[in-house]
Amino acid sequence: MSAPKDTHTILLFQQDQAASSRTFYDFPSLKSAAGGLTQIFENQLREFNPDRKELTYNMADLYEYIDRVPDLSMLVFDPHTKQYRPFTKAMIKDVLLEFVTSQGGRR
């Protein structure tokens, strides 16, 4: 990953097949965008498991979620070119792995 970690990132997200579920999130850094996407995933876990006080998941669960989201990408600002670089789902998975690893696997 060659993008700086502290650069502006826009997360483009479509929750389900409905076009009306399209939204975006604005983050000051790639790391905060990874945290935000992880939080979206955790919120959905809570929504689907309202009776569980503690939820656990692994990277395979997070990756499966990423694959199921109909439309997901990130636009990461590159200060050298002064343009936004698109990140695919595969690139986002790499970012998430790095983020979770940096958190010591805790979330």
Backbone atoms as SQL, in Angstrom:
CREATE TABLE atoms (id INTEGER PRIMARY KEY, chain TEXT, resi INTEGER, resn TEXT, atom TEXT, x REAL, y REAL, z REAL);
INSERT INTO atoms VALUES
  (1, 'A', 1, 'MET', 'N', 0.857, -1.175, 0.000),
  (2, 'A', 1, 'MET', 'CA', 0.000, 0.000, 0.000),
  (3, 'A', 1, 'MET', 'C', 0.897, 1.229, 0.000),
  (4, 'A', 2, 'SER', 'N', 0.785, 2.028, -1.019),
  (5, 'A', 2, 'SER', 'CA', 1.672, 3.175, -1.115),
  (6, 'A', 2, 'SER', 'C', 1.001, 4.485, -0.707),
  (7, 'A', 3, 'ALA', 'N', -0.260, 4.446, -0.369),
  (8, 'A', 3, 'ALA', 'CA', -0.958, 5.671, 0.025),
  (9, 'A', 3, 'ALA', 'C', -0.566, 6.071, 1.440),
  (10, 'A', 4, 'PRO', 'N', -0.338, 7.367, 1.660),
  (11, 'A', 4, 'PRO', 'CA', -0.046, 7.820, 3.015),
  (12, 'A', 4, 'PRO', 'C', -1.217, 7.522, 3.940),
  (13, 'A', 5, 'LYS', 'N', -0.922, 7.175, 5.182),
  (14, 'A', 5, 'LYS', 'CA', -1.958, 6.782, 6.134),
  (15, 'A', 5, 'LYS', 'C', -2.768, 7.976, 6.645),
  (16, 'A', 6, 'ASP', 'N', -2.204, 9.180, 6.552),
  (17, 'A', 6, 'ASP', 'CA', -2.862, 10.342, 7.144),
  (18, 'A', 6, 'ASP', 'C', -3.431, 11.286, 6.082),
  (19, 'A', 7, 'THR', 'N', -3.976, 10.698, 5.033),
  (20, 'A', 7, 'THR', 'CA', -4.503, 11.513, 3.950),
  (21, 'A', 7, 'THR', 'C', -6.021, 11.339, 3.829),
  (22, 'A', 8, 'HIS', 'N', -6.678, 12.383, 3.392),
  (23, 'A', 8, 'HIS', 'CA', -8.134, 12.415, 3.292),
  (24, 'A', 8, 'HIS', 'C', -8.659, 11.222, 2.511),
  (25, 'A', 9, 'THR', 'N', -9.719, 10.596, 3.025),
  (26, 'A', 9, 'THR', 'CA', -10.296, 9.407, 2.400),
  (27, 'A', 9, 'THR', 'C', -11.816, 9.513, 2.382),
  (28, 'A', 10, 'ILE', 'N', -12.396, 9.177, 1.255),
  (29, 'A', 10, 'ILE', 'CA', -13.854, 9.132, 1.104),
  (30, 'A', 10, 'ILE', 'C', -14.233, 7.670, 0.908),
  (31, 'A', 11, 'LEU', 'N', -15.147, 7.195, 1.740),
  (32, 'A', 11, 'LEU', 'CA', -15.654, 5.835, 1.635),
  (33, 'A', 11, 'LEU', 'C', -16.996, 5.883, 0.917),
  (34, 'A', 12, 'LEU', 'N', -17.093, 5.203, -0.230),
  (35, 'A', 12, 'LEU', 'CA', -18.331, 5.111, -0.996),
  (36, 'A', 12, 'LEU', 'C', -18.945, 3.749, -0.696),
  (37, 'A', 13, 'PHE', 'N', -20.195, 3.756, -0.275),
  (38, 'A', 13, 'PHE', 'CA', -20.780, 2.557, 0.304),
  (39, 'A', 13, 'PHE', 'C', -22.235, 2.399, -0.132),
  (40, 'A', 14, 'GLN', 'N', -22.596, 1.209, -0.584),
  (41, 'A', 14, 'GLN', 'CA', -23.986, 0.893, -0.895),
  (42, 'A', 14, 'GLN', 'C', -24.358, -0.339, -0.086),
  (43, 'A', 15, 'GLN', 'N', -25.210, -0.166, 0.909),
  (44, 'A', 15, 'GLN', 'CA', -25.563, -1.202, 1.878),
  (45, 'A', 15, 'GLN', 'C', -26.241, -2.419, 1.256),
  (46, 'A', 16, 'ASP', 'N', -27.145, -2.186, 0.314),
  (47, 'A', 16, 'ASP', 'CA', -27.886, -3.289, -0.301),
  (48, 'A', 16, 'ASP', 'C', -28.135, -2.960, -1.771),
  (49, 'A', 17, 'GLN', 'N', -28.984, -3.735, -2.421),
  (50, 'A', 17, 'GLN', 'CA', -29.209, -3.555, -3.862),
  (51, 'A', 17, 'GLN', 'C', -29.946, -2.261, -4.210),
  (52, 'A', 18, 'ALA', 'N', -30.632, -1.683, -3.244),
  (53, 'A', 18, 'ALA', 'CA', -31.390, -0.457, -3.497),
  (54, 'A', 18, 'ALA', 'C', -30.447, 0.725, -3.722),
  (55, 'A', 19, 'ALA', 'N', -30.637, 1.425, -4.816),
  (56, 'A', 19, 'ALA', 'CA', -29.805, 2.592, -5.110),
  (57, 'A', 19, 'ALA', 'C', -29.916, 3.639, -4.000),
  (58, 'A', 20, 'SER', 'N', -31.050, 3.660, -3.319),
  (59, 'A', 20, 'SER', 'CA', -31.254, 4.632, -2.240),
  (60, 'A', 20, 'SER', 'C', -30.363, 4.366, -1.027),
  (61, 'A', 21, 'SER', 'N', -29.718, 3.198, -0.979),
  (62, 'A', 21, 'SER', 'CA', -28.828, 2.900, 0.150),
  (63, 'A', 21, 'SER', 'C', -27.402, 3.412, -0.083),
  (64, 'A', 22, 'ARG', 'N', -27.179, 4.034, -1.227),
  (65, 'A', 22, 'ARG', 'CA', -25.846, 4.596, -1.511),
  (66, 'A', 22, 'ARG', 'C', -25.579, 5.771, -0.592),
  (67, 'A', 23, 'THR', 'N', -24.366, 5.794, -0.067),
  (68, 'A', 23, 'THR', 'CA', -23.966, 6.904, 0.783),
  (69, 'A', 23, 'THR', 'C', -22.447, 7.038, 0.733),
  (70, 'A', 24, 'PHE', 'N', -21.950, 8.061, 1.384),
  (71, 'A', 24, 'PHE', 'CA', -20.502, 8.207, 1.484),
  (72, 'A', 24, 'PHE', 'C', -20.160, 8.672, 2.885),
  (73, 'A', 25, 'TYR', 'N', -18.937, 8.400, 3.278),
  (74, 'A', 25, 'TYR', 'CA', -18.409, 8.828, 4.567),
  (75, 'A', 25, 'TYR', 'C', -17.092, 9.535, 4.294),
  (76, 'A', 26, 'ASP', 'N', -16.861, 10.584, 5.019),
  (77, 'A', 26, 'ASP', 'CA', -15.690, 11.434, 4.840),
  (78, 'A', 26, 'ASP', 'C', -14.773, 11.238, 6.047),
  (79, 'A', 27, 'PHE', 'N', -13.516, 10.864, 5.824),
  (80, 'A', 27, 'PHE', 'CA', -12.572, 10.605, 6.908),
  (81, 'A', 27, 'PHE', 'C', -11.285, 11.408, 6.707),
  (82, 'A', 28, 'PRO', 'N', -10.657, 11.829, 7.795),
  (83, 'A', 28, 'PRO', 'CA', -9.412, 12.595, 7.669),
  (84, 'A', 28, 'PRO', 'C', -8.208, 11.743, 7.287),
  (85, 'A', 29, 'SER', 'N', -8.335, 10.409, 7.413),
  (86, 'A', 29, 'SER', 'CA', -7.193, 9.550, 7.111),
  (87, 'A', 29, 'SER', 'C', -7.663, 8.175, 6.646),
  (88, 'A', 30, 'LEU', 'N', -6.758, 7.463, 6.020),
  (89, 'A', 30, 'LEU', 'CA', -7.034, 6.099, 5.584),
  (90, 'A', 30, 'LEU', 'C', -7.287, 5.209, 6.795),
  (91, 'A', 31, 'LYS', 'N', -6.524, 5.409, 7.851),
  (92, 'A', 31, 'LYS', 'CA', -6.692, 4.616, 9.074),
  (93, 'A', 31, 'LYS', 'C', -8.072, 4.851, 9.686),
  (94, 'A', 32, 'SER', 'N', -8.522, 6.092, 9.739),
  (95, 'A', 32, 'SER', 'CA', -9.845, 6.362, 10.305),
  (96, 'A', 32, 'SER', 'C', -10.951, 5.806, 9.403),
  (97, 'A', 33, 'ALA', 'N', -10.729, 5.764, 8.094),
  (98, 'A', 33, 'ALA', 'CA', -11.704, 5.158, 7.182),
  (99, 'A', 33, 'ALA', 'C', -11.801, 3.656, 7.438),
  (100, 'A', 34, 'ALA', 'N', -10.668, 3.012, 7.668),
  (101, 'A', 34, 'ALA', 'CA', -10.673, 1.580, 7.999),
  (102, 'A', 34, 'ALA', 'C', -11.417, 1.351, 9.309),
  (103, 'A', 35, 'GLY', 'N', -11.187, 2.212, 10.284),
  (104, 'A', 35, 'GLY', 'CA', -11.917, 2.108, 11.546),
  (105, 'A', 35, 'GLY', 'C', -13.402, 2.339, 11.357),
  (106, 'A', 36, 'GLY', 'N', -13.753, 3.286, 10.507),
  (107, 'A', 36, 'GLY', 'CA', -15.157, 3.573, 10.233),
  (108, 'A', 36, 'GLY', 'C', -15.853, 2.413, 9.549),
  (109, 'A', 37, 'LEU', 'N', -15.197, 1.792, 8.588),
  (110, 'A', 37, 'LEU', 'CA', -15.788, 0.652, 7.893),
  (111, 'A', 37, 'LEU', 'C', -15.935, -0.532, 8.846),
  (112, 'A', 38, 'THR', 'N', -14.948, -0.728, 9.695),
  (113, 'A', 38, 'THR', 'CA', -15.040, -1.790, 10.697),
  (114, 'A', 38, 'THR', 'C', -16.205, -1.533, 11.640),
  (115, 'A', 39, 'GLN', 'N', -16.410, -0.275, 12.006),
  (116, 'A', 39, 'GLN', 'CA', -17.531, 0.094, 12.880),
  (117, 'A', 39, 'GLN', 'C', -18.880, -0.163, 12.193),
  (118, 'A', 40, 'ILE', 'N', -18.976, 0.123, 10.907),
  (119, 'A', 40, 'ILE', 'CA', -20.200, -0.166, 10.153),
  (120, 'A', 40, 'ILE', 'C', -20.501, -1.665, 10.218),
  (121, 'A', 41, 'PHE', 'N', -19.462, -2.484, 10.005),
  (122, 'A', 41, 'PHE', 'CA', -19.620, -3.934, 10.075),
  (123, 'A', 41, 'PHE', 'C', -20.071, -4.365, 11.473),
  (124, 'A', 42, 'GLU', 'N', -19.427, -3.837, 12.510),
  (125, 'A', 42, 'GLU', 'CA', -19.784, -4.200, 13.880),
  (126, 'A', 42, 'GLU', 'C', -21.207, -3.769, 14.222),
  (127, 'A', 43, 'ASN', 'N', -21.629, -2.621, 13.736),
  (128, 'A', 43, 'ASN', 'CA', -23.007, -2.171, 13.977),
  (129, 'A', 43, 'ASN', 'C', -24.011, -3.125, 13.337),
  (130, 'A', 44, 'GLN', 'N', -23.685, -3.609, 12.149),
  (131, 'A', 44, 'GLN', 'CA', -24.580, -4.581, 11.509),
  (132, 'A', 44, 'GLN', 'C', -24.619, -5.877, 12.297),
  (133, 'A', 45, 'LEU', 'N', -23.475, -6.310, 12.810),
  (134, 'A', 45, 'LEU', 'CA', -23.462, -7.513, 13.646),
  (135, 'A', 45, 'LEU', 'C', -24.384, -7.335, 14.854),
  (136, 'A', 46, 'ARG', 'N', -24.310, -6.180, 15.484),
  (137, 'A', 46, 'ARG', 'CA', -25.171, -5.909, 16.638),
  (138, 'A', 46, 'ARG', 'C', -26.641, -5.892, 16.238),
  (139, 'A', 47, 'GLU', 'N', -26.924, -5.323, 15.087),
  (140, 'A', 47, 'GLU', 'CA', -28.294, -5.248, 14.596),
  (141, 'A', 47, 'GLU', 'C', -28.877, -6.643, 14.351),
  (142, 'A', 48, 'PHE', 'N', -28.059, -7.539, 13.808),
  (143, 'A', 48, 'PHE', 'CA', -28.515, -8.896, 13.506),
  (144, 'A', 48, 'PHE', 'C', -28.471, -9.826, 14.715),
  (145, 'A', 49, 'ASN', 'N', -27.788, -9.393, 15.775),
  (146, 'A', 49, 'ASN', 'CA', -27.655, -10.198, 16.993),
  (147, 'A', 49, 'ASN', 'C', -27.961, -9.341, 18.220),
  (148, 'A', 50, 'PRO', 'N', -29.178, -8.827, 18.324),
  (149, 'A', 50, 'PRO', 'CA', -29.484, -7.864, 19.391),
  (150, 'A', 50, 'PRO', 'C', -29.408, -8.438, 20.813),
  (151, 'A', 51, 'ASP', 'N', -29.522, -9.736, 20.967),
  (152, 'A', 51, 'ASP', 'CA', -29.509, -10.334, 22.303),
  (153, 'A', 51, 'ASP', 'C', -28.107, -10.665, 22.805),
  (154, 'A', 52, 'ARG', 'N', -27.120, -10.561, 21.950),
  (155, 'A', 52, 'ARG', 'CA', -25.749, -10.900, 22.358),
  (156, 'A', 52, 'ARG', 'C', -25.046, -9.660, 22.880),
  (157, 'A', 53, 'LYS', 'N', -24.485, -9.791, 24.068),
  (158, 'A', 53, 'LYS', 'CA', -23.777, -8.660, 24.678),
  (159, 'A', 53, 'LYS', 'C', -22.383, -8.485, 24.084),
  (160, 'A', 54, 'GLU', 'N', -21.764, -9.593, 23.728),
  (161, 'A', 54, 'GLU', 'CA', -20.421, -9.534, 23.168),
  (162, 'A', 54, 'GLU', 'C', -20.401, -10.278, 21.837),
  (163, 'A', 55, 'LEU', 'N', -19.871, -9.622, 20.838),
  (164, 'A', 55, 'LEU', 'CA', -19.783, -10.218, 19.512),
  (165, 'A', 55, 'LEU', 'C', -18.322, -10.460, 19.167),
  (166, 'A', 56, 'THR', 'N', -18.072, -11.568, 18.524),
  (167, 'A', 56, 'THR', 'CA', -16.716, -11.847, 18.062),
  (168, 'A', 56, 'THR', 'C', -16.775, -12.133, 16.563),
  (169, 'A', 57, 'TYR', 'N', -15.683, -11.817, 15.904),
  (170, 'A', 57, 'TYR', 'CA', -15.560, -12.093, 14.480),
  (171, 'A', 57, 'TYR', 'C', -14.090, -12.180, 14.142),
  (172, 'A', 58, 'ASN', 'N', -13.803, -12.719, 12.971),
  (173, 'A', 58, 'ASN', 'CA', -12.418, -12.784, 12.510),
  (174, 'A', 58, 'ASN', 'C', -12.310, -12.092, 11.152),
  (175, 'A', 59, 'MET', 'N', -11.127, -12.076, 10.612),
  (176, 'A', 59, 'MET', 'CA', -10.911, -11.382, 9.336),
  (177, 'A', 59, 'MET', 'C', -11.721, -12.020, 8.213),
  (178, 'A', 60, 'ALA', 'N', -11.894, -13.336, 8.252),
  (179, 'A', 60, 'ALA', 'CA', -12.686, -13.999, 7.212),
  (180, 'A', 60, 'ALA', 'C', -14.126, -13.472, 7.224),
  (181, 'A', 61, 'ASP', 'N', -14.679, -13.231, 8.417),
  (182, 'A', 61, 'ASP', 'CA', -16.033, -12.680, 8.525),
  (183, 'A', 61, 'ASP', 'C', -16.085, -11.272, 7.933),
  (184, 'A', 62, 'LEU', 'N', -15.083, -10.472, 8.245),
  (185, 'A', 62, 'LEU', 'CA', -15.026, -9.101, 7.735),
  (186, 'A', 62, 'LEU', 'C', -14.866, -9.102, 6.211),
  (187, 'A', 63, 'TYR', 'N', -14.006, -9.979, 5.704),
  (188, 'A', 63, 'TYR', 'CA', -13.807, -10.083, 4.258),
  (189, 'A', 63, 'TYR', 'C', -15.090, -10.541, 3.556),
  (190, 'A', 64, 'GLU', 'N', -15.801, -11.484, 4.155),
  (191, 'A', 64, 'GLU', 'CA', -17.057, -11.955, 3.572),
  (192, 'A', 64, 'GLU', 'C', -18.072, -10.813, 3.502),
  (193, 'A', 65, 'TYR', 'N', -18.101, -9.999, 4.554),
  (194, 'A', 65, 'TYR', 'CA', -18.987, -8.836, 4.567),
  (195, 'A', 65, 'TYR', 'C', -18.631, -7.887, 3.412),
  (196, 'A', 66, 'ILE', 'N', -17.344, -7.620, 3.253),
  (197, 'A', 66, 'ILE', 'CA', -16.876, -6.734, 2.178),
  (198, 'A', 66, 'ILE', 'C', -17.329, -7.282, 0.821),
  (199, 'A', 67, 'ASP', 'N', -17.198, -8.585, 0.642),
  (200, 'A', 67, 'ASP', 'CA', -17.587, -9.202, -0.631),
  (201, 'A', 67, 'ASP', 'C', -19.088, -9.114, -0.881),
  (202, 'A', 68, 'ARG', 'N', -19.889, -9.140, 0.192),
  (203, 'A', 68, 'ARG', 'CA', -21.350, -9.101, 0.049),
  (204, 'A', 68, 'ARG', 'C', -21.894, -7.692, -0.197),
  (205, 'A', 69, 'VAL', 'N', -21.164, -6.679, 0.209),
  (206, 'A', 69, 'VAL', 'CA', -21.630, -5.304, 0.002),
  (207, 'A', 69, 'VAL', 'C', -21.664, -5.045, -1.504),
  (208, 'A', 70, 'PRO', 'N', -22.839, -4.635, -2.031),
  (209, 'A', 70, 'PRO', 'CA', -22.973, -4.478, -3.485),
  (210, 'A', 70, 'PRO', 'C', -21.976, -3.495, -4.113),
  (211, 'A', 71, 'ASP', 'N', -21.715, -2.404, -3.431),
  (212, 'A', 71, 'ASP', 'CA', -20.795, -1.419, -3.999),
  (213, 'A', 71, 'ASP', 'C', -20.001, -0.793, -2.862),
  (214, 'A', 72, 'LEU', 'N', -18.699, -0.898, -2.964),
  (215, 'A', 72, 'LEU', 'CA', -17.814, -0.388, -1.923),
  (216, 'A', 72, 'LEU', 'C', -16.495, 0.005, -2.561),
  (217, 'A', 73, 'SER', 'N', -16.069, 1.221, -2.280),
  (218, 'A', 73, 'SER', 'CA', -14.750, 1.670, -2.725),
  (219, 'A', 73, 'SER', 'C', -14.313, 2.832, -1.842),
  (220, 'A', 74, 'MET', 'N', -13.052, 3.149, -1.944),
  (221, 'A', 74, 'MET', 'CA', -12.506, 4.306, -1.239),
  (222, 'A', 74, 'MET', 'C', -11.800, 5.188, -2.257),
  (223, 'A', 75, 'LEU', 'N', -11.869, 6.467, -2.022),
  (224, 'A', 75, 'LEU', 'CA', -11.082, 7.432, -2.782),
  (225, 'A', 75, 'LEU', 'C', -10.093, 8.039, -1.801),
  (226, 'A', 76, 'VAL', 'N', -8.818, 7.809, -2.040),
  (227, 'A', 76, 'VAL', 'CA', -7.760, 8.222, -1.120),
  (228, 'A', 76, 'VAL', 'C', -6.926, 9.313, -1.780),
  (229, 'A', 77, 'PHE', 'N', -6.843, 10.450, -1.117),
  (230, 'A', 77, 'PHE', 'CA', -6.121, 11.582, -1.685),
  (231, 'A', 77, 'PHE', 'C', -4.624, 11.299, -1.719),
  (232, 'A', 78, 'ASP', 'N', -4.025, 11.554, -2.860),
  (233, 'A', 78, 'ASP', 'CA', -2.579, 11.421, -3.032),
  (234, 'A', 78, 'ASP', 'C', -2.003, 12.826, -3.109),
  (235, 'A', 79, 'PRO', 'N', -1.289, 13.262, -2.062),
  (236, 'A', 79, 'PRO', 'CA', -0.777, 14.632, -2.048),
  (237, 'A', 79, 'PRO', 'C', 0.275, 14.902, -3.124),
  (238, 'A', 80, 'HIS', 'N', 0.919, 13.851, -3.627),
  (239, 'A', 80, 'HIS', 'CA', 1.942, 14.048, -4.660),
  (240, 'A', 80, 'HIS', 'C', 1.312, 14.404, -6.006),
  (241, 'A', 81, 'THR', 'N', 0.210, 13.741, -6.350),
  (242, 'A', 81, 'THR', 'CA', -0.444, 14.007, -7.625),
  (243, 'A', 81, 'THR', 'C', -1.617, 14.978, -7.481),
  (244, 'A', 82, 'LYS', 'N', -2.010, 15.225, -6.213),
  (245, 'A', 82, 'LYS', 'CA', -3.156, 16.086, -5.901),
  (246, 'A', 82, 'LYS', 'C', -4.444, 15.561, -6.538),
  (247, 'A', 83, 'GLN', 'N', -4.556, 14.226, -6.539),
  (248, 'A', 83, 'GLN', 'CA', -5.740, 13.553, -7.065),
  (249, 'A', 83, 'GLN', 'C', -6.169, 12.467, -6.085),
  (250, 'A', 84, 'TYR', 'N', -7.419, 12.024, -6.244),
  (251, 'A', 84, 'TYR', 'CA', -7.918, 10.913, -5.429),
  (252, 'A', 84, 'TYR', 'C', -7.678, 9.606, -6.169),
  (253, 'A', 85, 'ARG', 'N', -7.116, 8.656, -5.453),
  (254, 'A', 85, 'ARG', 'CA', -6.812, 7.343, -6.013),
  (255, 'A', 85, 'ARG', 'C', -7.901, 6.357, -5.579),
  (256, 'A', 86, 'PRO', 'N', -8.534, 5.646, -6.519),
  (257, 'A', 86, 'PRO', 'CA', -9.572, 4.685, -6.148),
  (258, 'A', 86, 'PRO', 'C', -8.966, 3.414, -5.542),
  (259, 'A', 87, 'PHE', 'N', -9.604, 2.925, -4.489),
  (260, 'A', 87, 'PHE', 'CA', -9.226, 1.665, -3.856),
  (261, 'A', 87, 'PHE', 'C', -10.342, 0.661, -4.110),
  (262, 'A', 88, 'THR', 'N', -9.992, -0.481, -4.648),
  (263, 'A', 88, 'THR', 'CA', -10.939, -1.560, -4.909),
  (264, 'A', 88, 'THR', 'C', -11.211, -2.329, -3.612),
  (265, 'A', 89, 'LYS', 'N', -12.143, -3.264, -3.678),
  (266, 'A', 89, 'LYS', 'CA', -12.426, -4.103, -2.511),
  (267, 'A', 89, 'LYS', 'C', -11.184, -4.859, -2.061),
  (268, 'A', 90, 'ALA', 'N', -10.400, -5.369, -3.002),
  (269, 'A', 90, 'ALA', 'CA', -9.176, -6.101, -2.647),
  (270, 'A', 90, 'ALA', 'C', -8.205, -5.188, -1.900),
  (271, 'A', 91, 'MET', 'N', -8.069, -3.954, -2.349),
  (272, 'A', 91, 'MET', 'CA', -7.183, -2.996, -1.684),
  (273, 'A', 91, 'MET', 'C', -7.735, -2.629, -0.300),
  (274, 'A', 92, 'ILE', 'N', -9.055, -2.513, -0.206),
  (275, 'A', 92, 'ILE', 'CA', -9.685, -2.194, 1.074),
  (276, 'A', 92, 'ILE', 'C', -9.439, -3.320, 2.071),
  (277, 'A', 93, 'LYS', 'N', -9.492, -4.558, 1.608),
  (278, 'A', 93, 'LYS', 'CA', -9.204, -5.698, 2.496),
  (279, 'A', 93, 'LYS', 'C', -7.788, -5.600, 3.047),
  (280, 'A', 94, 'ASP', 'N', -6.841, -5.208, 2.214),
  (281, 'A', 94, 'ASP', 'CA', -5.454, -5.028, 2.684),
  (282, 'A', 94, 'ASP', 'C', -5.379, -3.943, 3.746),
  (283, 'A', 95, 'VAL', 'N', -6.096, -2.847, 3.524),
  (284, 'A', 95, 'VAL', 'CA', -6.127, -1.744, 4.489),
  (285, 'A', 95, 'VAL', 'C', -6.728, -2.225, 5.808),
  (286, 'A', 96, 'LEU', 'N', -7.813, -2.989, 5.733),
  (287, 'A', 96, 'LEU', 'CA', -8.470, -3.489, 6.940),
  (288, 'A', 96, 'LEU', 'C', -7.573, -4.452, 7.704),
  (289, 'A', 97, 'LEU', 'N', -6.874, -5.316, 6.993),
  (290, 'A', 97, 'LEU', 'CA', -5.952, -6.240, 7.655),
  (291, 'A', 97, 'LEU', 'C', -4.873, -5.471, 8.405),
  (292, 'A', 98, 'GLU', 'N', -4.313, -4.474, 7.748),
  (293, 'A', 98, 'GLU', 'CA', -3.289, -3.642, 8.388),
  (294, 'A', 98, 'GLU', 'C', -3.868, -2.912, 9.605),
  (295, 'A', 99, 'PHE', 'N', -5.090, -2.409, 9.480),
  (296, 'A', 99, 'PHE', 'CA', -5.733, -1.693, 10.584),
  (297, 'A', 99, 'PHE', 'C', -5.971, -2.609, 11.783),
  (298, 'A', 100, 'VAL', 'N', -6.572, -3.767, 11.534),
  (299, 'A', 100, 'VAL', 'CA', -6.866, -4.695, 12.634),
  (300, 'A', 100, 'VAL', 'C', -5.573, -5.190, 13.278),
  (301, 'A', 101, 'THR', 'N', -4.566, -5.462, 12.471),
  (302, 'A', 101, 'THR', 'CA', -3.270, -5.904, 12.998),
  (303, 'A', 101, 'THR', 'C', -2.658, -4.810, 13.872),
  (304, 'A', 102, 'SER', 'N', -2.766, -3.565, 13.451),
  (305, 'A', 102, 'SER', 'CA', -2.210, -2.459, 14.233),
  (306, 'A', 102, 'SER', 'C', -2.956, -2.261, 15.555),
  (307, 'A', 103, 'GLN', 'N', -4.204, -2.736, 15.608),
  (308, 'A', 103, 'GLN', 'CA', -5.005, -2.641, 16.829),
  (309, 'A', 103, 'GLN', 'C', -4.766, -3.844, 17.738),
  (310, 'A', 104, 'GLY', 'N', -3.863, -4.714, 17.327),
  (311, 'A', 104, 'GLY', 'CA', -3.595, -5.919, 18.111),
  (312, 'A', 104, 'GLY', 'C', -4.749, -6.912, 18.036),
  (313, 'A', 105, 'GLY', 'N', -5.519, -6.844, 16.952),
  (314, 'A', 105, 'GLY', 'CA', -6.650, -7.756, 16.793),
  (315, 'A', 105, 'GLY', 'C', -7.835, -7.376, 17.640),
  (316, 'A', 106, 'ARG', 'N', -7.746, -6.268, 18.393),
  (317, 'A', 106, 'ARG', 'CA', -8.835, -5.830, 19.275),
  (318, 'A', 106, 'ARG', 'C', -9.700, -4.826, 18.547),
  (319, 'A', 107, 'ARG', 'N', -10.987, -4.956, 18.746),
  (320, 'A', 107, 'ARG', 'CA', -11.936, -3.950, 18.273),
  (321, 'A', 107, 'ARG', 'C', -13.109, -3.939, 19.194);
